Short mmCIF file of C-alpha atoms (C1' of nucleotides) in Angstrom, two decimals:
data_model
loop_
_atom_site.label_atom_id
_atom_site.label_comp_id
_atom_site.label_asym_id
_atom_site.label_seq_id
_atom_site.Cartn_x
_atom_site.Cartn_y
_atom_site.Cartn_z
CA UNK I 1 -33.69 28.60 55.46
CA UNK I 2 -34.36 32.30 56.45
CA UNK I 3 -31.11 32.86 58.18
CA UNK I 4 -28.53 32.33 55.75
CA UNK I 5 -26.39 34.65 57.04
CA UNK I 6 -26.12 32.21 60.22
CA UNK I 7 -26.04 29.47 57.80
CA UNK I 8 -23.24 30.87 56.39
CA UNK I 9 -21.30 31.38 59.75
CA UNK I 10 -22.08 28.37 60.88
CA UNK I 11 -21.26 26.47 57.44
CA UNK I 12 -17.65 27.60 57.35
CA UNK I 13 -16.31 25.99 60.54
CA UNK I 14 -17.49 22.29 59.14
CA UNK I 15 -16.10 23.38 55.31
CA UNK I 16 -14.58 20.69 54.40
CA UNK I 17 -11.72 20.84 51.34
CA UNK I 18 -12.42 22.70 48.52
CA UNK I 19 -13.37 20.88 45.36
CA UNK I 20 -16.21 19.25 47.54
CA UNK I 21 -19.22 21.51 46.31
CA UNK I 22 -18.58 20.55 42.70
CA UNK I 23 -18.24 16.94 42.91
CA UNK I 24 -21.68 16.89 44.56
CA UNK I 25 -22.93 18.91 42.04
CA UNK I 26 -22.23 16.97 39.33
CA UNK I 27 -23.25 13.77 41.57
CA UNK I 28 -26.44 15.27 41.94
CA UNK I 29 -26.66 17.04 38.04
CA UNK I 30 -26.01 13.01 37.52
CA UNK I 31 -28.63 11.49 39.56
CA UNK I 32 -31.55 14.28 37.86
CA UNK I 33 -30.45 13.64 34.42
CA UNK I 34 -30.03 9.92 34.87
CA UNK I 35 -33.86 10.08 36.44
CA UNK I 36 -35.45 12.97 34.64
CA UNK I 37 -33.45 13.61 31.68
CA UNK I 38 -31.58 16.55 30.54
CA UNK I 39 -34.33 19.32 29.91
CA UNK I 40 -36.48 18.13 33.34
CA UNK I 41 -33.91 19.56 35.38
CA UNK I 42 -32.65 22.78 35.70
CA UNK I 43 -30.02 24.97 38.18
CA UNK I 44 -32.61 25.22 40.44
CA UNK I 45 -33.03 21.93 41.32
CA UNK I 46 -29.48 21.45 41.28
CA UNK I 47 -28.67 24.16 44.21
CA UNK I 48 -31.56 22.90 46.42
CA UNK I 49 -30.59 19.42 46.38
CA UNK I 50 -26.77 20.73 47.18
CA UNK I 51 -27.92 23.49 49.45
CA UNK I 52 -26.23 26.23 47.73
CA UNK I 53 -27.89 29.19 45.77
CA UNK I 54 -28.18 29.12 42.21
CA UNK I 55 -25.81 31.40 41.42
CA UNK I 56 -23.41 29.93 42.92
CA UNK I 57 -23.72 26.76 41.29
CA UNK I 58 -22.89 29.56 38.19
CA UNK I 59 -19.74 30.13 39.91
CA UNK I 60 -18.46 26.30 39.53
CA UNK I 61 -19.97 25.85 36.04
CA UNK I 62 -20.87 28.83 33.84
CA UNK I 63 -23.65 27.20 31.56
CA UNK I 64 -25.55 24.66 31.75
CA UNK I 65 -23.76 23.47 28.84
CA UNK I 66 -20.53 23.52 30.46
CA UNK I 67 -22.09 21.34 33.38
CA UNK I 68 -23.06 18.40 31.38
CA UNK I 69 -19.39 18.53 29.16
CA UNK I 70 -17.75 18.36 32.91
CA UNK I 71 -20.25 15.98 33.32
CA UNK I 72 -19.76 13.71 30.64
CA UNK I 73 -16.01 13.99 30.90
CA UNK I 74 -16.24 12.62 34.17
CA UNK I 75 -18.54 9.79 33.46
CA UNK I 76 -16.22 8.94 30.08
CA UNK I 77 -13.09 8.06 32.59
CA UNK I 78 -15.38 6.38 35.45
CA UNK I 79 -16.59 3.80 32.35
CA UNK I 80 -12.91 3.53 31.27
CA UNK I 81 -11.74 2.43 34.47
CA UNK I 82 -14.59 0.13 34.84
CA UNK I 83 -14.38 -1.69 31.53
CA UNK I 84 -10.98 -2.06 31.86
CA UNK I 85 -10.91 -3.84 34.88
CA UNK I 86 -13.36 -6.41 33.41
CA UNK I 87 -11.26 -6.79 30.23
CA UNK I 88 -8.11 -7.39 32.30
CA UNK I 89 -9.83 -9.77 34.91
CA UNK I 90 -8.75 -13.78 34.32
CA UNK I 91 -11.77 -15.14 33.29
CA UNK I 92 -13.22 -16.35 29.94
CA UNK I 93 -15.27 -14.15 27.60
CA UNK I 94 -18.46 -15.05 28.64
CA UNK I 95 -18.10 -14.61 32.08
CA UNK I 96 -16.11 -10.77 30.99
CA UNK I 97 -19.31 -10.03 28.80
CA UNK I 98 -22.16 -10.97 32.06
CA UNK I 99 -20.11 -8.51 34.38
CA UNK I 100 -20.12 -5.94 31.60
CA UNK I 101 -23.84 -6.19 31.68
CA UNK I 102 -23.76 -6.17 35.03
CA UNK I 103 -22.20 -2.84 35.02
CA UNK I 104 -25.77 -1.62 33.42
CA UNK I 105 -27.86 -3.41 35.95
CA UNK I 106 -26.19 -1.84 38.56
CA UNK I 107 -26.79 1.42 37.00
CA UNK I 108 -30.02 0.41 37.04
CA UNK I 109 -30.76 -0.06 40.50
CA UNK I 110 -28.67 2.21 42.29
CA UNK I 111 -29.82 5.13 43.96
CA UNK I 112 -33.44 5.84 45.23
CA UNK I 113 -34.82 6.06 42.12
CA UNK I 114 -34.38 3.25 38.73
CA UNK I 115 -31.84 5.49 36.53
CA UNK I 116 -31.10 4.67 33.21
CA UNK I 117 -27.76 5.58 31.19
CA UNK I 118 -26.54 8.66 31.41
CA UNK I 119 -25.26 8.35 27.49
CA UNK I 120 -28.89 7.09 27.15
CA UNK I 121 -30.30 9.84 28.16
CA UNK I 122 -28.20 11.78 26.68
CA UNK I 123 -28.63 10.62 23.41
CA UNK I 124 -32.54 10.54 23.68
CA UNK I 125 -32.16 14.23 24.16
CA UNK I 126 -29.37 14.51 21.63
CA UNK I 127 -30.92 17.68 19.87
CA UNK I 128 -30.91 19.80 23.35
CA UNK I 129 -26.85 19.16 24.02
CA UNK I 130 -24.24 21.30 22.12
CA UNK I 131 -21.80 19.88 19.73
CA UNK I 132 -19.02 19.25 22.03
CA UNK I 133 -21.22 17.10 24.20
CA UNK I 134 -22.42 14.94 20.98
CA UNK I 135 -18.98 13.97 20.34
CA UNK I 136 -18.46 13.07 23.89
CA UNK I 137 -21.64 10.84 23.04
CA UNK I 138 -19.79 9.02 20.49
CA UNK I 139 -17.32 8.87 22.24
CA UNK I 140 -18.71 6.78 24.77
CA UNK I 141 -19.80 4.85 22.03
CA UNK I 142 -16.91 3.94 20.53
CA UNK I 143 -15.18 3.41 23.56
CA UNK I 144 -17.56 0.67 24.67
CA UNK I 145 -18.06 -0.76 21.26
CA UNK I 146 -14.59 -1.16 21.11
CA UNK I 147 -14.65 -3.21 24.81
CA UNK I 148 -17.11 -5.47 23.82
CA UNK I 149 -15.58 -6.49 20.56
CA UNK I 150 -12.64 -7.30 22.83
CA UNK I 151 -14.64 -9.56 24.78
CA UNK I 152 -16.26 -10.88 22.09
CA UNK I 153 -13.40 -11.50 20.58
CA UNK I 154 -11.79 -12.88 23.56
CA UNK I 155 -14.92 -15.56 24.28
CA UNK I 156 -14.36 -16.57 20.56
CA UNK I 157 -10.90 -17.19 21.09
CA UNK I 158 -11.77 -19.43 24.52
CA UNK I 159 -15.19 -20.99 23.38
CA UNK I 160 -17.27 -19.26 25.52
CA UNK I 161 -18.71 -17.44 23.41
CA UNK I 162 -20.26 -18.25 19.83
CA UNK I 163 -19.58 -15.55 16.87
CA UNK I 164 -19.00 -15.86 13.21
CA UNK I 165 -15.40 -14.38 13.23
CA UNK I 166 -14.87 -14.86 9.68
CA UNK I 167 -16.13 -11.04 9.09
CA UNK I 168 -14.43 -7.73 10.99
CA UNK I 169 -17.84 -6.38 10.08
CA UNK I 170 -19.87 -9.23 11.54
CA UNK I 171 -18.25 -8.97 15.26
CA UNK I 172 -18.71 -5.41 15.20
CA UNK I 173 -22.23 -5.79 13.89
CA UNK I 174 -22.42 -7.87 17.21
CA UNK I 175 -21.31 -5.56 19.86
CA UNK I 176 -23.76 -3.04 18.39
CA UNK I 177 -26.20 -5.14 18.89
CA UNK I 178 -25.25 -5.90 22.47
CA UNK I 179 -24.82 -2.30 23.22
CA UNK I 180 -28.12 -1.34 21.57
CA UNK I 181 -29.77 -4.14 23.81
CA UNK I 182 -28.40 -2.94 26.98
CA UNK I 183 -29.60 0.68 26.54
CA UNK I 184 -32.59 -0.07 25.30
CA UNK I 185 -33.50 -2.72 27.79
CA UNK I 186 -32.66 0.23 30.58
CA UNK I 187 -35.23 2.40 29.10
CA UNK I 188 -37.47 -0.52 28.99
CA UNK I 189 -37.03 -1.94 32.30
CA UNK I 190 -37.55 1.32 34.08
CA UNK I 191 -40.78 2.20 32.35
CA UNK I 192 -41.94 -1.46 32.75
CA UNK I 193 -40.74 -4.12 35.08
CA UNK I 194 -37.76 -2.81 37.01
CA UNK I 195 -34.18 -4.86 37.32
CA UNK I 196 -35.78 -8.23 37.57
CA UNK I 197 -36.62 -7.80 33.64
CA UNK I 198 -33.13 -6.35 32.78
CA UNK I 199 -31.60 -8.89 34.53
CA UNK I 200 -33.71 -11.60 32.80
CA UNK I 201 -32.99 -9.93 29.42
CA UNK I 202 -29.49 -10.50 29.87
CA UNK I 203 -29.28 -13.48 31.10
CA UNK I 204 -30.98 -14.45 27.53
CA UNK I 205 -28.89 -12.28 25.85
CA UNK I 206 -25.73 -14.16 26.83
CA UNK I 207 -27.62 -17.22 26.09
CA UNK I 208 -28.00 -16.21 22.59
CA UNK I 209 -24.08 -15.59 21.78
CA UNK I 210 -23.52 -18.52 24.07
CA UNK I 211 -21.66 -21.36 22.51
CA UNK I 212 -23.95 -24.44 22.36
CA UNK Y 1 -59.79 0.20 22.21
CA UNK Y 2 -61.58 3.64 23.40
CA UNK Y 3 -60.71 6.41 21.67
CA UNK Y 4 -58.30 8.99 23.81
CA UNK Y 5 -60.09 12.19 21.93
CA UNK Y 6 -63.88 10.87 23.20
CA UNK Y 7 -62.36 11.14 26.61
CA UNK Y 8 -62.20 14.64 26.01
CA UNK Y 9 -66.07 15.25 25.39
CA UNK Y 10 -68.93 14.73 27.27
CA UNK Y 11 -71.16 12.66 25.01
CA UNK Y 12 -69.66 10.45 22.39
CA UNK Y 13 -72.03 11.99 19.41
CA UNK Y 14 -68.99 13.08 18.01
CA UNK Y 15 -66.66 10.08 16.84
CA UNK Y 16 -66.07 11.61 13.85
CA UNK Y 17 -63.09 13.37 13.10
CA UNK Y 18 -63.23 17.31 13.32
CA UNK Y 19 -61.05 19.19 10.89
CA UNK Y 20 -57.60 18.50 9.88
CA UNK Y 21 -56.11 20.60 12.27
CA UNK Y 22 -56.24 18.57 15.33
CA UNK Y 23 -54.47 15.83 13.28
CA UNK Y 24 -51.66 18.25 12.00
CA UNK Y 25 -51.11 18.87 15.58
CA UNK Y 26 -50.86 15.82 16.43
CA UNK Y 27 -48.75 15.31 13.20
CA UNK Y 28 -46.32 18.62 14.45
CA UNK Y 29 -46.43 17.21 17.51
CA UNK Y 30 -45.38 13.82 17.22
CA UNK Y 31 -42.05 14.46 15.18
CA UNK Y 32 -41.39 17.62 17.62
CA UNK Y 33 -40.96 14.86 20.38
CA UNK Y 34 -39.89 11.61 17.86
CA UNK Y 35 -36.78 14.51 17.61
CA UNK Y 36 -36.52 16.68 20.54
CA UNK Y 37 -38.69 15.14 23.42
CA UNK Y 38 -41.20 15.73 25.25
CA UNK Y 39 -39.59 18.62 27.75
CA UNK Y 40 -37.99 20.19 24.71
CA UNK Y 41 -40.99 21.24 22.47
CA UNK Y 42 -43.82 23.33 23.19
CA UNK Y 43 -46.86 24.79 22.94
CA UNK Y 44 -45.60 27.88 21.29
CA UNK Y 45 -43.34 25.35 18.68
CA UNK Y 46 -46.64 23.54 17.89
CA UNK Y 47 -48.61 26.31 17.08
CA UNK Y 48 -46.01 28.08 14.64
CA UNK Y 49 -45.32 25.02 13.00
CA UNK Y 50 -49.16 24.37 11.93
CA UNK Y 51 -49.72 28.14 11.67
CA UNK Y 52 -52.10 29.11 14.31
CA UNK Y 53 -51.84 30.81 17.61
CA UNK Y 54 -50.69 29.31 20.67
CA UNK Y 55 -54.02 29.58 22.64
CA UNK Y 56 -56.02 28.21 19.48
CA UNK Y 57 -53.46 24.36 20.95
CA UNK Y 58 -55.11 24.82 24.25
CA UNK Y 59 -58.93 24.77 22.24
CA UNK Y 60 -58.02 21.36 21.10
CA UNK Y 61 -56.26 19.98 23.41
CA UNK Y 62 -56.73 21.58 27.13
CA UNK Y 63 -53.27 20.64 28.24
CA UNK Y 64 -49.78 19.01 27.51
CA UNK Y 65 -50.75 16.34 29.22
CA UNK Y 66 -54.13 15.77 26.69
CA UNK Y 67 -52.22 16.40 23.93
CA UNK Y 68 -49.50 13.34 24.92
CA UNK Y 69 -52.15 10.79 25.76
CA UNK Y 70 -54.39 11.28 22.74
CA UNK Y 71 -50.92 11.45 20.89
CA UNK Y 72 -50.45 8.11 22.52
CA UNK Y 73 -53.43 7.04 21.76
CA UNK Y 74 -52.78 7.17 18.04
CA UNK Y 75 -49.78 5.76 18.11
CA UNK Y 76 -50.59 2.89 19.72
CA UNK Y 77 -53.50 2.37 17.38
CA UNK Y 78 -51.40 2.99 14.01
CA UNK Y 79 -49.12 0.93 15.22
CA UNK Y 80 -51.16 -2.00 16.03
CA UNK Y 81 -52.33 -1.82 12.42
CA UNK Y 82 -48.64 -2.26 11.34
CA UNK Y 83 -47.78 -5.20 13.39
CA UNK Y 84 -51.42 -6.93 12.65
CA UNK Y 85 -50.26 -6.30 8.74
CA UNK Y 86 -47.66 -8.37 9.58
CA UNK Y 87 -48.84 -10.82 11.46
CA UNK Y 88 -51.16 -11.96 8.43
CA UNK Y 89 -48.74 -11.77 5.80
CA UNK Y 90 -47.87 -15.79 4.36
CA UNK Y 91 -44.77 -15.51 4.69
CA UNK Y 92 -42.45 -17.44 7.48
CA UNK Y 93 -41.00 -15.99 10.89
CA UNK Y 94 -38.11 -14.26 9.68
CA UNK Y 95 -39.28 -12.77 6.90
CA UNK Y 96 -42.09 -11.12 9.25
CA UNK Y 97 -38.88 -10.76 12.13
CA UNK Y 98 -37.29 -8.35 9.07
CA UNK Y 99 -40.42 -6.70 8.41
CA UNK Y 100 -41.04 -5.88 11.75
CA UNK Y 101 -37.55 -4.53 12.31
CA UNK Y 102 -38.30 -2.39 9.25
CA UNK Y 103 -40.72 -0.76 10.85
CA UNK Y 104 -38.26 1.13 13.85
CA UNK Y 105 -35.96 1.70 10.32
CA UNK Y 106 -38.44 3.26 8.22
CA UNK Y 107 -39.11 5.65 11.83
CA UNK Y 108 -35.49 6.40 12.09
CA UNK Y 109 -35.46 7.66 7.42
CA UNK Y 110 -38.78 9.51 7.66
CA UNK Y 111 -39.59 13.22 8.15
CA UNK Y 112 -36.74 15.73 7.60
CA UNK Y 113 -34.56 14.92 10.91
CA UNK Y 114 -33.76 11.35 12.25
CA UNK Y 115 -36.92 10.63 14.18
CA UNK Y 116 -36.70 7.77 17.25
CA UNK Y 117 -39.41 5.74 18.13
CA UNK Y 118 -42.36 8.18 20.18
CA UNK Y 119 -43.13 5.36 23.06
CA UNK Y 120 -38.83 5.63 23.68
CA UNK Y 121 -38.63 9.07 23.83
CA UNK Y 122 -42.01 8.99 26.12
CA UNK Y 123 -39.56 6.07 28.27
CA UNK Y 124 -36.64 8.35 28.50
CA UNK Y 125 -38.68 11.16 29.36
CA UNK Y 126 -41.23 8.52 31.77
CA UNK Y 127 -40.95 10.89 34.39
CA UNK Y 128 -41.78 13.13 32.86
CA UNK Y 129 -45.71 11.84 32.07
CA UNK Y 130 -48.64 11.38 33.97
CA UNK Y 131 -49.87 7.79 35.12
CA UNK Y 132 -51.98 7.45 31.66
CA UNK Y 133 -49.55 8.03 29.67
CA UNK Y 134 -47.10 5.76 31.84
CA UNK Y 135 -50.04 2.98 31.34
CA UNK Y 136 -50.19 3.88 27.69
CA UNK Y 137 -46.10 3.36 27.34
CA UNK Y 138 -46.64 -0.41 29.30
CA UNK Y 139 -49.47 -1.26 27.25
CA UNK Y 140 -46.67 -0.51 24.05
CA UNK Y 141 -44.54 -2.24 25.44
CA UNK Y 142 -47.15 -5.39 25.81
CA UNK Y 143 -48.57 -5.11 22.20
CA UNK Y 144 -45.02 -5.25 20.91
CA UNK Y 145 -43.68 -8.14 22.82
CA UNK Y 146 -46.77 -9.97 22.05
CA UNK Y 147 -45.93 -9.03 18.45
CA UNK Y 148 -42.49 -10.63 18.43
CA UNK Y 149 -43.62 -13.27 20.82
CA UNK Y 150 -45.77 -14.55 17.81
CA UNK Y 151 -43.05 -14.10 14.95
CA UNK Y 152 -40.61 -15.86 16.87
CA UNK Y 153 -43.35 -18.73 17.18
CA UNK Y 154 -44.02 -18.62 13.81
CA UNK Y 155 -40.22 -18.68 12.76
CA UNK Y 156 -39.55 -21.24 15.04
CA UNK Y 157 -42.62 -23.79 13.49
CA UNK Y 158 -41.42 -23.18 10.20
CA UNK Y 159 -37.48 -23.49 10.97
CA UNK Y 160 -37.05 -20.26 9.34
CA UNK Y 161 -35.75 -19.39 13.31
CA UNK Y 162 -34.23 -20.81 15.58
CA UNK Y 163 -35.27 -20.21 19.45
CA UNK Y 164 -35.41 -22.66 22.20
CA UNK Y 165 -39.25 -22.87 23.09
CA UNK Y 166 -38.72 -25.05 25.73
CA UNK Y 167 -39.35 -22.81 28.40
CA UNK Y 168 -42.08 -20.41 28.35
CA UNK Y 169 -40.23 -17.60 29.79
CA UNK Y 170 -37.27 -18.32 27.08
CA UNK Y 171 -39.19 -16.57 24.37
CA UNK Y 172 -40.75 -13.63 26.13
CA UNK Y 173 -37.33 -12.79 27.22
CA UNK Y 174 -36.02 -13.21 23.63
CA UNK Y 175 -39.06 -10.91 22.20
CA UNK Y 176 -37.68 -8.15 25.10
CA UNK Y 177 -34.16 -8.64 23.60
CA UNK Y 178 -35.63 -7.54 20.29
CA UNK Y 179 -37.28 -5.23 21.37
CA UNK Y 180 -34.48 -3.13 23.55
CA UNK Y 181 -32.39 -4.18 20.66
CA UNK Y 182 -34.25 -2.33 18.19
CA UNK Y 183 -35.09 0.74 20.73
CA UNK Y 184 -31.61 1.06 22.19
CA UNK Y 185 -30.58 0.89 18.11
CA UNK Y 186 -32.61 3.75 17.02
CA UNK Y 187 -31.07 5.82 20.03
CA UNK Y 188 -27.67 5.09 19.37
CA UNK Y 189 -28.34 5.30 15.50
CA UNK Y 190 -29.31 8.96 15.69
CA UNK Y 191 -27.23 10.30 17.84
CA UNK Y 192 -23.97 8.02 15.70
CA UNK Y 193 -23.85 7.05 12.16
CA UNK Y 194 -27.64 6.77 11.45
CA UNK Y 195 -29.74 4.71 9.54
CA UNK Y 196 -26.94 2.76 7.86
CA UNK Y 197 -25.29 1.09 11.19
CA UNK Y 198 -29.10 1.06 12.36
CA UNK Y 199 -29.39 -1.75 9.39
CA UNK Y 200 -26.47 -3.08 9.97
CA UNK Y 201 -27.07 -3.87 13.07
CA UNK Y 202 -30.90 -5.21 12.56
CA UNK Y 203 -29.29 -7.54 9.96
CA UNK Y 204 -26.86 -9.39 12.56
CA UNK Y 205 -30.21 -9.51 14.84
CA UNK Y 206 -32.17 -11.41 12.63
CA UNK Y 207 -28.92 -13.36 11.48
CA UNK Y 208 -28.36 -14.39 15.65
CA UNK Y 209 -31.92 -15.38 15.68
CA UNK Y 210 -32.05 -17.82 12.67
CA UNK Y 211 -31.57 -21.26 11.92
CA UNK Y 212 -28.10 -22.31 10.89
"C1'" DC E 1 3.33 40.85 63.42
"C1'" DT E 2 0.37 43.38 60.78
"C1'" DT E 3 -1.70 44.80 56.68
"C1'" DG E 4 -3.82 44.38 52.46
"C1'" DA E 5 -4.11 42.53 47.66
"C1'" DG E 6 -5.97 38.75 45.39
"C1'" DC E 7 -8.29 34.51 45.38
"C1'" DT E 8 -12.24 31.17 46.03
"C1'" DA E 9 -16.75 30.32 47.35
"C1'" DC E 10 -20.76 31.92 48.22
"C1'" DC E 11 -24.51 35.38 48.56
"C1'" DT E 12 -28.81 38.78 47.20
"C1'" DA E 13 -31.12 40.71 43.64
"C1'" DC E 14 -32.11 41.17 39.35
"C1'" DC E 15 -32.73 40.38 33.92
"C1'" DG E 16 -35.29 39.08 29.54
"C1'" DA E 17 -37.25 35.10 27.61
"C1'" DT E 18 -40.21 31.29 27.69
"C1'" DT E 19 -43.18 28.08 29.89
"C1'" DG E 20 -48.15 26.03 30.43
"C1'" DG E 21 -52.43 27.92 30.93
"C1'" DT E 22 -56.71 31.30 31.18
"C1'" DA E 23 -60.21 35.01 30.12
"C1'" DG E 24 -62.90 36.72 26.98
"C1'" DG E 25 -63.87 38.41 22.33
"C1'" DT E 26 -64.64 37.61 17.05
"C1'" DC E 27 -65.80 35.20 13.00
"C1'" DT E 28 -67.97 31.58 10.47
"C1'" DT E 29 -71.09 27.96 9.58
"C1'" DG E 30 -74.96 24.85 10.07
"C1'" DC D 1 -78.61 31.54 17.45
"C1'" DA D 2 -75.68 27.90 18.96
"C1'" DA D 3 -71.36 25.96 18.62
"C1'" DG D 4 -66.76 25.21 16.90
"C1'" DA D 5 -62.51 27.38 15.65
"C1'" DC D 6 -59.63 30.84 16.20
"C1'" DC D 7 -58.05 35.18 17.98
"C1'" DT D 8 -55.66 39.06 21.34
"C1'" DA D 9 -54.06 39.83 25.64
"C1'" DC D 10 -52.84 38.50 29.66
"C1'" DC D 11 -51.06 35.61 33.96
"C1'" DA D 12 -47.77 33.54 37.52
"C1'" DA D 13 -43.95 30.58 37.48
"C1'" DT D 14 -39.71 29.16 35.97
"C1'" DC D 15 -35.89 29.15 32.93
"C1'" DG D 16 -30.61 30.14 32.15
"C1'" DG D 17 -27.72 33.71 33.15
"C1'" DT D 18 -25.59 38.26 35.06
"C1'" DA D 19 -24.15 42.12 38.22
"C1'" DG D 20 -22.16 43.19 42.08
"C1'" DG D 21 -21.21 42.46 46.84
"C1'" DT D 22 -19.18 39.83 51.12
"C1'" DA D 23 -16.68 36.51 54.12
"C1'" DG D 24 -12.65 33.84 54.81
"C1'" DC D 25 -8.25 32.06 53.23
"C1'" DT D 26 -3.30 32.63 51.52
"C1'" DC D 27 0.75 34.94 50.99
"C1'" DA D 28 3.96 38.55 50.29
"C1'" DA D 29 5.56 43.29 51.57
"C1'" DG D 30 6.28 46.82 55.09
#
DNA sequence: CTTGAGCTACCTACCGATTGGTAGGTCTTG
DNA sequence: CAAGACCTACCAATCGGTAGGTAGCTCAAG
């Protein structure tokens, strides 16, 4: 690591297209805040695990601030894409709500280490993130509130799924209380029993707004 | 249950509480992380908030780590007074299921700022913590799904509830359901339309839980 | 074809502030 | 006088961030 002026020779002949360095950045910015959390991880730890200095992880994102709004931005339209592709699948409620839990199992268990949420996190640490990152928090909110009232609504509508429809408040009431389940049950899981017990919580979960 | 601050001291001659200053800081402490986290407060916050010098933390409690795991300690003692309240109250299952739930509510209204629950800030923040602490968050976790474990018993004798109790595992994995339910909720709470949707959202809980 | 301005991406070297923690002294009280 | 509680003064390490420089690429003007 002494020689960076070789490494720095020898680096440029392998470059490979620009825009590389700061998609692993915020790969990696992803992976420490999923594991560690927001204040646990710093630029430091960010250039080593890219191989870059720190300042020049500076260079692709001023602040630290402006890291985690790039961040989050990015993470907002990977979720979109995801959820929409369950909502437009041909299958019945039910079957659209397991994948969407799914989606937070695999979070779960990808990567070396368990990682939770990154919204999770997120919002645990809500007081250390600026003000345009908390409304990128709710906005993650809304936007997957929003899905699973869809598929709520859409298991209702098939018989899949069992909920009281009668009240706009009560369905939404319900999708809260999925959403609240599914982060929660992350936190949970990782401190406790790993993806077996997130997996078994959901599979009760879906039991529970199951039609009889 | 041993208690964390005895750990501290060679003999056990004194049980009894020193002055009120090592449970202020553990006071300051607790809603410094119950709000910002664990990586986000420190020594220098605690000792300005309860008016002494930083060095004067260290005399009671030798390191962050000491001052978590007696925190932890407390908590987990204070809180097992709650839920035992509960417990022997005559009234049915889901009047002790609301109760409960009241307890992560009346968390999220007290103090000045929206406080979460400590043990899921400690779980976002998990590695973050030494192994005691970590042991400390499972053995939370275990009180408080025997907890529900119980009520949901209880409400399901006296038909105030309505869970399938046919299989063994069916009614641990509806305590954890409750349980990420209600941590996930404060979370998302905090960081959206606070104690209100919390509420909200605890009363379609209990409502998916009871007897038609 | 050459030159050089301007750009991106990266570097070394530094900054003040804050972190958790320590050494050692002072004051008070039983 | 012993011990608990608190103090001043310090430490090395790390934090987010800045200043200023360099190597290679692109592209237009001479």
């Amino acid at each position: 690591m002494a020689d960076a002026a070789s490494n720095l020779l020898k680096g440029w002949e392998t470059i490979e297209p620009t825009g590389n360095t700061r998609e692993k950045l915020l790969d990696v910015a992803q992976e420490l805040i999923q594991t560690r959390g927001i204040n646990a991880f710093s630029f430091q730890h960010l250039s080593q695990a890219v191989g870059i200095r720190k300042a020049s992880v500076h260079h692709h994102f001023a602040t630290k601030a402006d890291l985690i709004e790039s961040l989050m931005a990015r993470y907002l339209a990977d979720f979109e894409g995801l959820t929409k592709g369950i909502l437009a699948s041909k299958v019945n409620g039910k079957t659209k709500l397991k994948r969407y839990c799914n989606l937070f199992l695999e979070t779960l268990k990808s990567g070396k280490h368990e990682k939770s949420c990154l919204c999770g996190m997120l919002m645990a640490e809500v007081s250390s993130v600026e003000e345009p990152v908390q409304n990128q928090i709710r906005q993650f909110l809304r936007d997957n509130l929003d899905v699973l009232e869809s598929i709520l609504r859409d298991g209702s509508r098939d018989g899949s799924l069992n909920v009281t429809l009668n009240s706009q408040k009560s369905i939404k009431s319900t999708a809260l209380v999925v959403l609240s389940t599914l982060e929660g049950g992350l936190l949970i899981a990782r401190s406790d029993h790993g993806p077996e017990q997130f997996s078994g919580m959901v599979t009760r979960l879906v039991a529970l707004l199951s039609a009889t």
